[in-house]
């Protein structure tokens, strides 16, 4: 894949609570930046609509999000692929790992992303920045959502 | 020389309409009832097409039709073709994969069309295109020509195993290997000739109109050769019989080769127009142009040059892998073969040359001729080898060149070409004077005091232009002849219309062709008009590329003018009761030898049409003649460019401190237009060497797909060029013209990289020599110097 990212977050909640939140469509819908709908198709599959803007290209991506390699409560891999019409496509995956740490929990992720079509043609220069920002935004939202999550 | 004849710096007649917005480009044309076409294009570099669902798109407002590759195949519309057959070393023909105008089973590059939406407005067509659902099965892709033939590489076309289209060669391998075996010194280089996006100012466009009453089609398109487009679309694609298809290429805003070819969109427009029985208009946007115009260059080469003890070149050998992209474009096969390896002798008497070229498919846009087409790649190989060879042997690069120049003509090279005339020492000497070469050392020392690196580089290039003798190119695999046609229509009032098979898309034919007529007939250029680009007006023509319009196109006009003059003399003879043999024609007047009898041009032209002075039995009325001219040889423009650069080693910024170009174009019709061509060519050559480079990522996505990421040269990147000429007349055409359209783009990259490598002190500088690349090279050079 064309782009790789890693990150690490200290979370104030216990690992089991964080794990539950990571599997909760309502939380995911709230936290995925630009997410307009997230529909659960099965325990591991969701249908999503996400509005993304990368540089000059703004598009609504429709696609599927799947959870793979589930190892509760240690982590999973989240795999997504979306079509944005003439804007092209975006796909990515992130391996998320949770480790208990004191009263809280440490989340690390390793993500890969690729784009194609117009979004790659026009937004290339901005993709790594946009992807990193989107990932950071997701986890910032996630930390916030965790504050009163049980 | 008259004020408007051959050699006069006449202002371009066509510029008034261009600079006042009154030109007539394809996208300016609106046909009654037209629909707009918008293509749905693949975002994947390589994928199978499982399903194309157009139902939702068809229901969108304003949509007239949504057509797919299956519809195209159903109507038995043929695929696009490559018109130059190349044979591999083993005698097998090139392996050309099918190229449907809309992909049906598989897409092979990003931008491949999978459907076309026709709607009342462009906005409606774009909106509906969003609703076309394509189910792709993505496949791994290959983009790097050097990796295309590797075992296990993704296969672009089943007919071409290992993505290999042909494995071609030229020259005498045994003799060349022997020269290397006995060489005193061998210079070796690995060269990547970077991929370029043509970026003509006017993007491509097409309007197709079906006439139900006559069952005929008209196509307005941005073509450099409308007759060839008509021939191919008729005979090979099977759209309509040739006499039922009219192709008009009106004003065209630059081509640089990219508008020679027949493209999918114009085929689709014609087909769609007949299907929906309405005119169909398609205009490329810049993003589409980046993805779908044929790109240029993209060679990977290993080259070696052998020298004897006296610095004489004894042999040259090269192995090149040429990337032809996902499909073979119209003339793609000829560019890395007969337009490339045939020029590897440069300006030098090299006894033995051997070149191997593998052409490969990749999941990238098709690659075809781009300003210079093969000859810039050849010049880069030869001129880098010579310059590096000089450095390695401690010989001044100018001196090494002098020792090896071809000095007597005609000169037969070991790679087909027979140079007819030239004086390479003259252009080198003049360029060195203009560049003040002898004081370079002082300037270098001054730069060093400022902490800057200074370098100087030569490029003594040669090109084969005036393309080309039909029989010769036919024997090399060309599917067409490369003559040119002309018709001279003289009106009763004496004004003249020149109908030419050449096509002007920036070259200034309306001016230079009129200058030729003004010189020959003694008429003001205002009374001469040039008609081109319409298959209904001009009988046939081969178009404009390969610097051929002067040497070939104007030679055809000369032949027709000869016939006009002969006929006019007969008319004048009847008017003055003298034999045509006794009539002399000079400065627009006809006189009877040895008398004071005289009639003017206008009197003669009027009498040709009123036909009162002769009977039908004596002479046909009218004054209109046509001619076809087939050249006897290529022409060989050549010259010397010297680039001088100053580099800031801290930032990698290369400043071009001086640029001298001394070219031998033979006889020059209009020095101002020639200088403009030289300026434009150098700008494109500097663009290639310093700024431009098309780049695909490993997924086959074009990541230099807009002007944000693909750097075109701008005025502040370029110095004031010092342009000079030397003249040896071309003996192979009646005007002595060699051609000038491509020289700058051919010469410039080698001169500039030779200068930059001279400045940094080693040869590892890639193209484009961007600031980061030059910074790295400069740091490496200084590290090496310190060691």
Coordinates of N, CA and C in Angstrom, one line a residue, chain A residues 1-2 56 83-89 91 114-118 120-122 124-125, chain B residues 38 43-44 110 126 129-130 285 287-288 290-291 697 699 701-703 705-706 708-709:
Chain A
X1 N 0.8 -1.2 0.0 CA 0.0 0.0 0.0 C 0.9 1.3 0.0
X2 N 0.3 2.3 -0.4 CA 1.1 3.5 -0.7 C 1.5 4.3 0.6
X56 N -8.3 19.3 -3.0 CA -9.4 19.8 -3.8 C -10.5 18.8 -4.0
X83 N -15.9 3.3 -2.2 CA -15.9 3.8 -3.6 C -16.4 5.2 -3.5
X84 N -15.8 6.2 -4.1 CA -16.2 7.6 -4.1 C -16.7 8.0 -5.5
X85 N -17.2 7.1 -6.3 CA -17.7 7.5 -7.6 C -16.5 8.0 -8.5
X86 N -16.7 9.1 -9.2 CA -15.6 9.6 -10.1 C -14.4 10.1 -9.3
X87 N -14.6 10.3 -8.0 CA -13.4 10.7 -7.2 C -12.4 9.6 -7.0
X88 N -12.9 8.4 -7.2 CA -12.0 7.2 -7.1 C -12.3 6.4 -5.9
X89 N -11.3 5.8 -5.3 CA -11.5 4.9 -4.2 C -10.5 5.2 -3.1
X91 N -8.9 2.8 0.3 CA -9.0 1.6 1.1 C -7.9 1.7 2.2
X114 N -4.5 3.4 1.0 CA -4.2 3.6 -0.5 C -5.4 4.3 -1.1
X115 N -5.1 5.1 -2.1 CA -6.2 5.8 -2.8 C -6.0 5.6 -4.3
X116 N -7.1 5.7 -5.0 CA -6.9 5.6 -6.5 C -7.9 6.5 -7.2
X117 N -7.6 6.8 -8.5 CA -8.4 7.6 -9.3 C -8.1 9.1 -9.0
X118 N -9.2 9.9 -9.1 CA -9.0 11.4 -9.1 C -8.4 11.8 -7.7
X120 N -6.3 10.3 -5.9 CA -4.8 10.0 -5.9 C -4.1 11.0 -6.9
X121 N -4.8 11.3 -8.0 CA -4.2 12.1 -9.0 C -4.1 13.6 -8.6
X122 N -5.1 14.1 -7.9 CA -5.0 15.5 -7.5 C -4.6 15.7 -6.0
X124 N -2.5 13.7 -4.1 CA -1.4 13.0 -3.7 C -0.5 13.7 -2.6
X125 N -0.2 14.9 -2.9 CA 0.6 15.7 -2.0 C 0.0 15.8 -0.6
Chain B
X38 N -19.3 12.4 -21.3 CA -18.4 12.3 -20.2 C -18.0 10.9 -20.0
X43 N -10.5 3.9 -11.9 CA -9.5 4.4 -10.9 C -8.4 3.3 -10.6
X44 N -8.6 2.2 -11.2 CA -7.6 1.1 -10.9 C -6.6 1.0 -12.1
X110 N -4.9 3.3 -15.1 CA -5.9 4.3 -14.5 C -6.3 5.3 -15.7
X126 N -21.8 14.5 -16.0 CA -20.9 14.2 -14.9 C -21.7 13.6 -13.7
X129 N -22.6 10.1 -14.4 CA -21.4 9.2 -14.4 C -21.1 8.7 -13.0
X130 N -21.5 9.5 -12.0 CA -21.4 9.1 -10.6 C -22.2 7.9 -10.3
X285 N -10.8 17.5 -19.9 CA -10.3 18.5 -18.9 C -8.9 18.1 -18.6
X287 N -7.3 17.1 -16.1 CA -7.0 15.9 -15.3 C -7.1 14.7 -16.3
X288 N -8.1 14.7 -17.2 CA -8.2 13.6 -18.2 C -6.9 13.6 -19.1
X290 N -3.9 14.5 -18.4 CA -2.8 13.9 -17.8 C -2.8 12.4 -17.8
X291 N -4.1 11.8 -17.7 CA -4.2 10.4 -17.6 C -4.3 9.7 -19.0
X697 N 2.8 5.6 -8.8 CA 3.2 4.9 -7.6 C 3.1 3.4 -7.9
X699 N 1.1 1.2 -7.0 CA -0.3 0.8 -7.3 C -0.7 1.2 -8.7
X701 N -1.0 4.3 -9.7 CA -1.7 5.6 -9.7 C -0.8 6.7 -10.1
X702 N -1.3 7.6 -11.0 CA -0.4 8.7 -11.5 C -0.4 9.7 -10.4
X703 N 0.7 9.9 -9.8 CA 0.8 10.8 -8.6 C 1.3 12.2 -9.1
X705 N -0.4 14.0 -11.4 CA -1.5 14.1 -12.3 C -2.1 15.5 -12.4
X706 N -1.5 16.5 -11.9 CA -2.0 17.8 -12.1 C -0.8 18.8 -12.1
X708 N -0.2 20.8 -9.9 CA 0.4 20.9 -8.5 C 1.6 20.0 -8.4
X709 N 1.6 18.9 -9.1 CA 2.7 17.9 -8.8 C 3.5 17.7 -10.1

